[in-house]
Structure formats: C-alpha cells, structure tokens
GROMACS .gro file of C-alpha atoms in nm:
model
  314
    1UNK     CA    1   4.835   7.699  -1.702
    2UNK     CA    2   4.659   7.377  -1.604
    3UNK     CA    3   4.850   7.052  -1.652
    4UNK     CA    4   4.683   6.823  -1.903
    5UNK     CA    5   4.520   6.519  -1.747
    6UNK     CA    6   4.685   6.186  -1.796
    7UNK     CA    7   4.518   5.966  -2.054
    8UNK     CA    8   4.314   5.693  -1.898
    9UNK     CA    9   4.505   5.404  -2.102
   10UNK     CA   10   4.830   5.559  -1.961
   11UNK     CA   11   4.726   5.530  -1.613
   12UNK     CA   12   4.628   5.166  -1.685
   13UNK     CA   13   4.972   5.096  -1.814
   14UNK     CA   14   5.152   5.266  -1.529
   15UNK     CA   15   4.947   5.059  -1.283
   16UNK     CA   16   5.065   4.719  -1.414
   17UNK     CA   17   5.401   4.710  -1.247
   18UNK     CA   18   5.218   4.783  -0.907
   19UNK     CA   19   4.968   4.515  -0.978
   20UNK     CA   20   5.245   4.277  -1.075
   21UNK     CA   21   5.425   4.343  -0.734
   22UNK     CA   22   5.110   4.303  -0.552
   23UNK     CA   23   5.007   3.965  -0.714
   24UNK     CA   24   5.370   3.848  -0.674
   25UNK     CA   25   5.357   3.929  -0.296
   26UNK     CA   26   5.031   3.738  -0.269
   27UNK     CA   27   5.164   3.442  -0.450
   28UNK     CA   28   5.476   3.433  -0.217
   29UNK     CA   29   5.257   3.462   0.079
   30UNK     CA   30   5.047   3.178  -0.052
   31UNK     CA   31   5.342   2.961  -0.134
   32UNK     CA   32   5.495   3.009   0.210
   33UNK     CA   33   5.155   2.933   0.384
   34UNK     CA   34   5.121   2.633   0.161
   35UNK     CA   35   5.470   2.521   0.250
   36UNK     CA   36   5.409   2.576   0.625
   37UNK     CA   37   5.068   2.425   0.648
   38UNK     CA   38   5.017   2.211   0.340
   39UNK     CA   39   5.086   1.821   0.285
   40UNK     CA   40   5.371   1.699   0.504
   41UNK     CA   41   5.664   1.554   0.312
   42UNK     CA   42   5.589   1.200   0.452
   43UNK     CA   43   5.241   1.214   0.311
   44UNK     CA   44   5.355   1.335  -0.019
   45UNK     CA   45   5.609   1.061  -0.049
   46UNK     CA   46   5.336   0.804   0.029
   47UNK     CA   47   5.122   0.953  -0.230
   48UNK     CA   48   5.399   0.936  -0.496
   49UNK     CA   49   5.471   0.567  -0.385
   50UNK     CA   50   5.101   0.478  -0.421
   51UNK     CA   51   5.090   0.627  -0.761
   52UNK     CA   52   5.392   0.455  -0.874
   53UNK     CA   53   5.253   0.125  -0.747
   54UNK     CA   54   4.910   0.152  -0.882
   55UNK     CA   55   4.800  -0.158  -1.072
   56UNK     CA   56   4.759  -0.106  -1.443
   57UNK     CA   57   4.395  -0.069  -1.569
   58UNK     CA   58   4.479  -0.190  -1.923
   59UNK     CA   59   4.687  -0.470  -2.066
   60UNK     CA   60   5.049  -0.378  -2.176
   61UNK     CA   61   5.190  -0.451  -2.531
   62UNK     CA   62   5.461  -0.699  -2.632
   63UNK     CA   63   5.750  -0.470  -2.719
   64UNK     CA   64   6.137  -0.483  -2.612
   65UNK     CA   65   6.161  -0.098  -2.710
   66UNK     CA   66   6.205   0.106  -2.387
   67UNK     CA   67   6.042   0.416  -2.549
   68UNK     CA   68   5.736   0.231  -2.656
   69UNK     CA   69   5.644   0.134  -2.288
   70UNK     CA   70   5.423   0.320  -2.062
   71UNK     CA   71   5.554   0.393  -1.706
   72UNK     CA   72   5.359   0.125  -1.552
   73UNK     CA   73   5.438  -0.119  -1.810
   74UNK     CA   74   5.806  -0.051  -1.763
   75UNK     CA   75   5.773  -0.065  -1.389
   76UNK     CA   76   5.621  -0.413  -1.407
   77UNK     CA   77   5.869  -0.556  -1.648
   78UNK     CA   78   6.155  -0.411  -1.425
   79UNK     CA   79   5.990  -0.601  -1.122
   80UNK     CA   80   5.973  -0.915  -1.348
   81UNK     CA   81   6.354  -0.914  -1.405
   82UNK     CA   82   6.384  -0.722  -1.737
   83UNK     CA   83   6.694  -0.556  -1.575
   84UNK     CA   84   6.918  -0.581  -1.885
   85UNK     CA   85   6.925  -0.317  -2.162
   86UNK     CA   86   7.108  -0.260  -2.502
   87UNK     CA   87   7.248   0.058  -2.608
   88UNK     CA   88   7.256   0.028  -2.997
   89UNK     CA   89   7.483   0.274  -3.164
   90UNK     CA   90   7.464   0.352  -3.542
   91UNK     CA   91   7.519   0.671  -3.756
   92UNK     CA   92   7.445   0.843  -4.063
   93UNK     CA   93   7.725   0.807  -4.310
   94UNK     CA   94   7.809   0.797  -4.684
   95UNK     CA   95   7.721   0.482  -4.862
   96UNK     CA   96   7.752   0.602  -5.228
   97UNK     CA   97   7.461   0.550  -5.464
   98UNK     CA   98   7.273   0.242  -5.354
   99UNK     CA   99   7.223   0.252  -4.984
  100UNK     CA  100   7.038   0.484  -4.738
  101UNK     CA  101   7.275   0.681  -4.533
  102UNK     CA  102   7.080   0.540  -4.227
  103UNK     CA  103   7.193   0.194  -4.278
  104UNK     CA  104   7.347   0.125  -3.954
  105UNK     CA  105   7.037   0.245  -3.767
  106UNK     CA  106   6.819   0.017  -3.979
  107UNK     CA  107   7.030  -0.266  -3.899
  108UNK     CA  108   7.018  -0.178  -3.534
  109UNK     CA  109   6.655  -0.151  -3.539
  110UNK     CA  110   6.617  -0.515  -3.680
  111UNK     CA  111   6.905  -0.679  -3.497
  112UNK     CA  112   6.838  -0.495  -3.154
  113UNK     CA  113   6.502  -0.660  -3.124
  114UNK     CA  114   6.630  -0.995  -3.221
  115UNK     CA  115   6.904  -0.997  -2.974
  116UNK     CA  116   6.674  -0.878  -2.680
  117UNK     CA  117   6.429  -1.154  -2.757
  118UNK     CA  118   6.690  -1.405  -2.781
  119UNK     CA  119   6.860  -1.292  -2.442
  120UNK     CA  120   6.523  -1.277  -2.266
  121UNK     CA  121   6.414  -1.029  -2.020
  122UNK     CA  122   6.598  -0.742  -2.210
  123UNK     CA  123   6.505  -0.426  -2.337
  124UNK     CA  124   6.648  -0.186  -2.592
  125UNK     CA  125   6.712   0.181  -2.515
  126UNK     CA  126   6.633   0.457  -2.788
  127UNK     CA  127   6.890   0.416  -3.057
  128UNK     CA  128   7.180   0.623  -3.082
  129UNK     CA  129   7.160   0.735  -3.446
  130UNK     CA  130   7.460   0.976  -3.469
  131UNK     CA  131   7.824   0.878  -3.467
  132UNK     CA  132   8.151   1.053  -3.402
  133UNK     CA  133   8.325   1.251  -3.646
  134UNK     CA  134   8.476   1.590  -3.734
  135UNK     CA  135   8.324   1.889  -3.916
  136UNK     CA  136   8.532   2.062  -4.179
  137UNK     CA  137   8.576   2.159  -4.543
  138UNK     CA  138   8.616   1.803  -4.636
  139UNK     CA  139   8.246   1.726  -4.558
  140UNK     CA  140   8.036   1.798  -4.872
  141UNK     CA  141   7.660   1.786  -4.895
  142UNK     CA  142   7.545   1.431  -4.887
  143UNK     CA  143   7.888   1.314  -4.796
  144UNK     CA  144   7.809   1.200  -4.435
  145UNK     CA  145   7.642   1.312  -4.105
  146UNK     CA  146   7.561   1.501  -3.909
  147UNK     CA  147   7.814   1.361  -3.662
  148UNK     CA  148   7.929   1.441  -3.294
  149UNK     CA  149   8.263   1.530  -3.173
  150UNK     CA  150   8.439   1.231  -2.993
  151UNK     CA  151   8.417   1.423  -2.669
  152UNK     CA  152   8.050   1.472  -2.698
  153UNK     CA  153   7.984   1.128  -2.827
  154UNK     CA  154   8.147   0.974  -2.550
  155UNK     CA  155   7.991   1.178  -2.269
  156UNK     CA  156   7.639   1.098  -2.435
  157UNK     CA  157   7.703   0.724  -2.407
  158UNK     CA  158   7.828   0.777  -2.063
  159UNK     CA  159   7.515   0.985  -1.952
  160UNK     CA  160   7.283   0.721  -2.119
  161UNK     CA  161   7.446   0.429  -1.935
  162UNK     CA  162   7.439   0.629  -1.608
  163UNK     CA  163   7.082   0.724  -1.645
  164UNK     CA  164   6.983   0.370  -1.729
  165UNK     CA  165   7.162   0.248  -1.421
  166UNK     CA  166   6.948   0.502  -1.207
  167UNK     CA  167   6.646   0.358  -1.378
  168UNK     CA  168   6.711   0.023  -1.228
  169UNK     CA  169   6.903  -0.164  -1.496
  170UNK     CA  170   7.189  -0.391  -1.376
  171UNK     CA  171   7.335  -0.513  -1.718
  172UNK     CA  172   7.405  -0.248  -1.971
  173UNK     CA  173   7.554  -0.335  -2.296
  174UNK     CA  174   7.692  -0.111  -2.567
  175UNK     CA  175   7.655  -0.263  -2.926
  176UNK     CA  176   7.772  -0.067  -3.232
  177UNK     CA  177   7.697  -0.134  -3.606
  178UNK     CA  178   7.955   0.115  -3.707
  179UNK     CA  179   8.332   0.060  -3.651
  180UNK     CA  180   8.400   0.419  -3.560
  181UNK     CA  181   8.175   0.386  -3.257
  182UNK     CA  182   8.381   0.143  -3.067
  183UNK     CA  183   8.630   0.395  -2.897
  184UNK     CA  184   8.338   0.587  -2.741
  185UNK     CA  185   8.150   0.291  -2.632
  186UNK     CA  186   8.463   0.128  -2.468
  187UNK     CA  187   8.542   0.448  -2.300
  188UNK     CA  188   8.176   0.501  -2.163
  189UNK     CA  189   8.175   0.137  -2.029
  190UNK     CA  190   8.510   0.170  -1.874
  191UNK     CA  191   8.440   0.503  -1.708
  192UNK     CA  192   8.099   0.371  -1.569
  193UNK     CA  193   8.266   0.055  -1.430
  194UNK     CA  194   8.536   0.252  -1.268
  195UNK     CA  195   8.294   0.506  -1.112
  196UNK     CA  196   8.072   0.233  -0.949
  197UNK     CA  197   8.343  -0.022  -0.876
  198UNK     CA  198   8.280   0.005  -0.502
  199UNK     CA  199   7.898   0.035  -0.525
  200UNK     CA  200   7.727  -0.222  -0.319
  201UNK     CA  201   7.460  -0.246  -0.593
  202UNK     CA  202   7.664  -0.414  -0.858
  203UNK     CA  203   7.586  -0.293  -1.215
  204UNK     CA  204   7.774  -0.415  -1.510
  205UNK     CA  205   7.861  -0.190  -1.805
  206UNK     CA  206   8.012  -0.349  -2.110
  207UNK     CA  207   8.100  -0.293  -2.466
  208UNK     CA  208   8.044  -0.589  -2.688
  209UNK     CA  209   8.284  -0.567  -2.990
  210UNK     CA  210   8.160  -0.919  -3.125
  211UNK     CA  211   7.840  -0.731  -3.248
  212UNK     CA  212   8.039  -0.546  -3.518
  213UNK     CA  213   8.121  -0.849  -3.718
  214UNK     CA  214   8.059  -0.773  -4.074
  215UNK     CA  215   8.405  -0.870  -4.181
  216UNK     CA  216   8.498  -1.113  -3.906
  217UNK     CA  217   8.200  -1.333  -3.913
  218UNK     CA  218   7.961  -1.245  -4.200
  219UNK     CA  219   8.214  -1.228  -4.494
  220UNK     CA  220   8.367  -1.578  -4.401
  221UNK     CA  221   8.022  -1.709  -4.372
  222UNK     CA  222   7.902  -1.580  -4.711
  223UNK     CA  223   8.210  -1.692  -4.903
  224UNK     CA  224   8.322  -2.003  -4.710
  225UNK     CA  225   8.001  -2.159  -4.576
  226UNK     CA  226   7.746  -2.046  -4.837
  227UNK     CA  227   7.996  -2.072  -5.114
  228UNK     CA  228   7.868  -1.740  -5.260
  229UNK     CA  229   8.182  -1.599  -5.452
  230UNK     CA  230   8.146  -1.228  -5.367
  231UNK     CA  231   8.426  -1.013  -5.495
  232UNK     CA  232   8.544  -0.865  -5.160
  233UNK     CA  233   8.844  -0.956  -4.979
  234UNK     CA  234   8.757  -1.088  -4.616
  235UNK     CA  235   8.828  -0.805  -4.397
  236UNK     CA  236   8.773  -0.523  -4.641
  237UNK     CA  237   8.488  -0.275  -4.652
  238UNK     CA  238   8.493  -0.219  -5.036
  239UNK     CA  239   8.485  -0.484  -5.307
  240UNK     CA  240   8.491  -0.518  -5.701
  241UNK     CA  241   8.206  -0.289  -5.717
  242UNK     CA  242   8.425   0.000  -5.571
  243UNK     CA  243   8.149   0.082  -5.321
  244UNK     CA  244   8.124   0.103  -4.953
  245UNK     CA  245   7.858  -0.170  -4.973
  246UNK     CA  246   7.857  -0.562  -4.958
  247UNK     CA  247   7.627  -0.847  -4.992
  248UNK     CA  248   7.575  -0.918  -4.624
  249UNK     CA  249   7.464  -0.579  -4.552
  250UNK     CA  250   7.236  -0.543  -4.848
  251UNK     CA  251   7.078  -0.877  -4.734
  252UNK     CA  252   6.981  -0.753  -4.378
  253UNK     CA  253   6.866  -0.417  -4.514
  254UNK     CA  254   6.647  -0.585  -4.775
  255UNK     CA  255   6.499  -0.787  -4.485
  256UNK     CA  256   6.421  -0.484  -4.279
  257UNK     CA  257   6.337  -0.235  -4.559
  258UNK     CA  258   6.412  -0.300  -4.937
  259UNK     CA  259   6.367   0.073  -5.004
  260UNK     CA  260   6.679   0.136  -4.808
  261UNK     CA  261   6.884  -0.037  -5.081
  262UNK     CA  262   6.671   0.106  -5.352
  263UNK     CA  263   6.597  -0.254  -5.464
  264UNK     CA  264   6.316  -0.184  -5.721
  265UNK     CA  265   6.504   0.137  -5.863
  266UNK     CA  266   6.846  -0.074  -5.897
  267UNK     CA  267   6.640  -0.357  -6.055
  268UNK     CA  268   6.486  -0.117  -6.313
  269UNK     CA  269   6.825  -0.015  -6.446
  270UNK     CA  270   7.018  -0.351  -6.403
  271UNK     CA  271   7.204  -0.250  -6.095
  272UNK     CA  272   7.054  -0.498  -5.865
  273UNK     CA  273   7.389  -0.671  -5.777
  274UNK     CA  274   7.709  -0.608  -5.565
  275UNK     CA  275   8.045  -0.721  -5.595
  276UNK     CA  276   7.975  -0.948  -5.900
  277UNK     CA  277   7.669  -1.123  -5.710
  278UNK     CA  278   7.333  -1.081  -5.874
  279UNK     CA  279   7.026  -1.042  -5.662
  280UNK     CA  280   6.825  -1.346  -5.790
  281UNK     CA  281   6.516  -1.198  -5.642
  282UNK     CA  282   6.399  -0.981  -5.346
  283UNK     CA  283   6.296  -1.315  -5.177
  284UNK     CA  284   6.634  -1.451  -5.237
  285UNK     CA  285   6.813  -1.170  -5.083
  286UNK     CA  286   6.571  -1.148  -4.783
  287UNK     CA  287   6.634  -1.523  -4.711
  288UNK     CA  288   7.018  -1.451  -4.718
  289UNK     CA  289   6.920  -1.155  -4.487
  290UNK     CA  290   6.760  -1.387  -4.234
  291UNK     CA  291   7.048  -1.625  -4.228
  292UNK     CA  292   7.301  -1.320  -4.178
  293UNK     CA  293   7.081  -1.160  -3.907
  294UNK     CA  294   7.063  -1.488  -3.717
  295UNK     CA  295   7.443  -1.531  -3.740
  296UNK     CA  296   7.505  -1.181  -3.617
  297UNK     CA  297   7.254  -1.232  -3.333
  298UNK     CA  298   7.400  -1.568  -3.231
  299UNK     CA  299   7.749  -1.452  -3.227
  300UNK     CA  300   7.645  -1.142  -3.009
  301UNK     CA  301   7.443  -1.333  -2.780
  302UNK     CA  302   7.706  -1.605  -2.718
  303UNK     CA  303   7.972  -1.320  -2.653
  304UNK     CA  304   7.714  -1.186  -2.373
  305UNK     CA  305   7.675  -1.526  -2.235
  306UNK     CA  306   8.060  -1.566  -2.218
  307UNK     CA  307   8.083  -1.236  -2.050
  308UNK     CA  308   7.825  -1.316  -1.795
  309UNK     CA  309   7.992  -1.649  -1.705
  310UNK     CA  310   8.334  -1.469  -1.658
  311UNK     CA  311   8.177  -1.234  -1.390
  312UNK     CA  312   7.965  -1.498  -1.233
  313UNK     CA  313   7.640  -1.381  -1.395
  314UNK     CA  314   7.385  -1.653  -1.508
   0.00000   0.00000   0.00000
C-alpha cells in the first residue's frame, strides 16, 4: 500500500523551525560581523556625546516639574545650576465626608512649585502619591489607600534619591505632607548620606520635617495671629466637627482646587464650615489659603536655608 502524501500545508508548518534556525544563525552571524567590523566604541561614545550636547531647536517652557521637561531642557537647566530637587511625599487616605482622599497630593502640587520657585534653581521630582500602611481586614472600601508597606516605601524613596543623584542633582530634599511619611523619608535620607559619605562628589540628602507644619505652625497662626477661633486644639488633627479636617487644610485645598473640598456641594446643604468656622465665601477661603500657603513655604525655605548654612552651602 502506497503511503499517503504529506499535505502541502503540513510541509509548510514542519519547515518553520528549520527556517527559524536558519534565520537565527544568519542574524547571529550578522551581529558578530557588526560587532567585529562596525562603529568603534570611541566613535559611538562621541556620537552619543554630540547628541547629548546638541543645541535645542525650540524654546523651552517655564516649569519646575522635572517630568514636564524635555531631555535637552533638563540638560540645560542642570548646566545652569538647577542642581537642587524636591521629593514631595503625599498619600491617599481617609478624610471622611468632605475632602478628597488625594488632599496631601493636591497640597504638594501647590506648595512644591511655590517652594521650588522661592528657593530658586530648584526642580520638583514626580510626586510620591502613596504612603506607608498595612493591608488587612480593618481596611474597608473607601477607608484609605492604596498604601505601601514600610519596607517598600523606604526602598522606593531610597531609589528615587539615588537615581536623582545619578542624574546630577547635588541637593535632594524630602518633604512630606502626611505625618506617617516621616519615618521612611528620614531612613532614606540617612541611608543615602551614609552610602555616599566618602564620595568625592558631595551630595546632600535631607528630610525636612519643618514642611509638615499643620499643627506646629498653621494652627497657631490661624488662632493666635489671625484671631480666627477655630474649634480645634493646637496640635490635634480633629476638632469640634469630629472630622479629620481643619480650616488651614480646607483653605489651601480651596486655593488649589475647590472641588477637592466639595465647596459648592457643601454650600448647597449648609455644610460650608469646619470646626465652628463658616466659610464666608470661596474668595475668603482662598485668600486664607494664600496666607497659609505662604506661611508653609516660608517655614520650609527657612529650614532649608538653615540646613545649608550648617553644612557650609550657600
């Protein structure tokens, strides 16, 4: 009995592995030839350097946000002395009925730019929008998060600082708008300082705790200087309204984004107040926000200036 011929389509399928092996061998041979007789390493390095130093063909933009720059814009700013960078840490957390869970990140977006411009020749790294915390049965939908383990959080901040150093920054400051972030920021700054202690290229890593000044600076300012009798004990995070919310935070959020405090929705049902203080108007609240923002920025910039003086930096 004569064997049945193999169908043509099956012959094609069977031939594919052979074809792949043949093409792979050709590619390997081509790669080897390229490596052996291609562009010398010195020439490739010169080409990369030429590309890196190529003059810009378009005008740059006025921004302090590292992520908004083009590569040549960043290169030119670095050459011009923009060697200070801020790592702003926030988070997503429970704020009860009235505030966006993104409140810390909104504050950082507002204040980070203000601080960078006040310091001069300073950029802001992409915001760290998650904070440390532990998952578990106590975390309910809408309660908080997502969050990162403390180990992951600290490692991320360490890596960010280390990478920014590699990019050419010489002063790297960690600023946190949430109290639970302090441990990770301090640990990252301390670890990097120790790692590069003997490096000839001195780089400064510093956690600036003075930036987190809601209770230490803002509350006394509102109650004692502005004589606004908010019903919250200085140093506390909850006042007579029974919410994790206070006037100074509402004010800066209203300045950055009134929707984040649900201003119009609260006004419609008569909840446009906090801790016994009625919002006289959106403009009134935003004006207070400008004062609070300026105070927080001034406090932070002064702390950085004091640190610079202590290490012999101008």
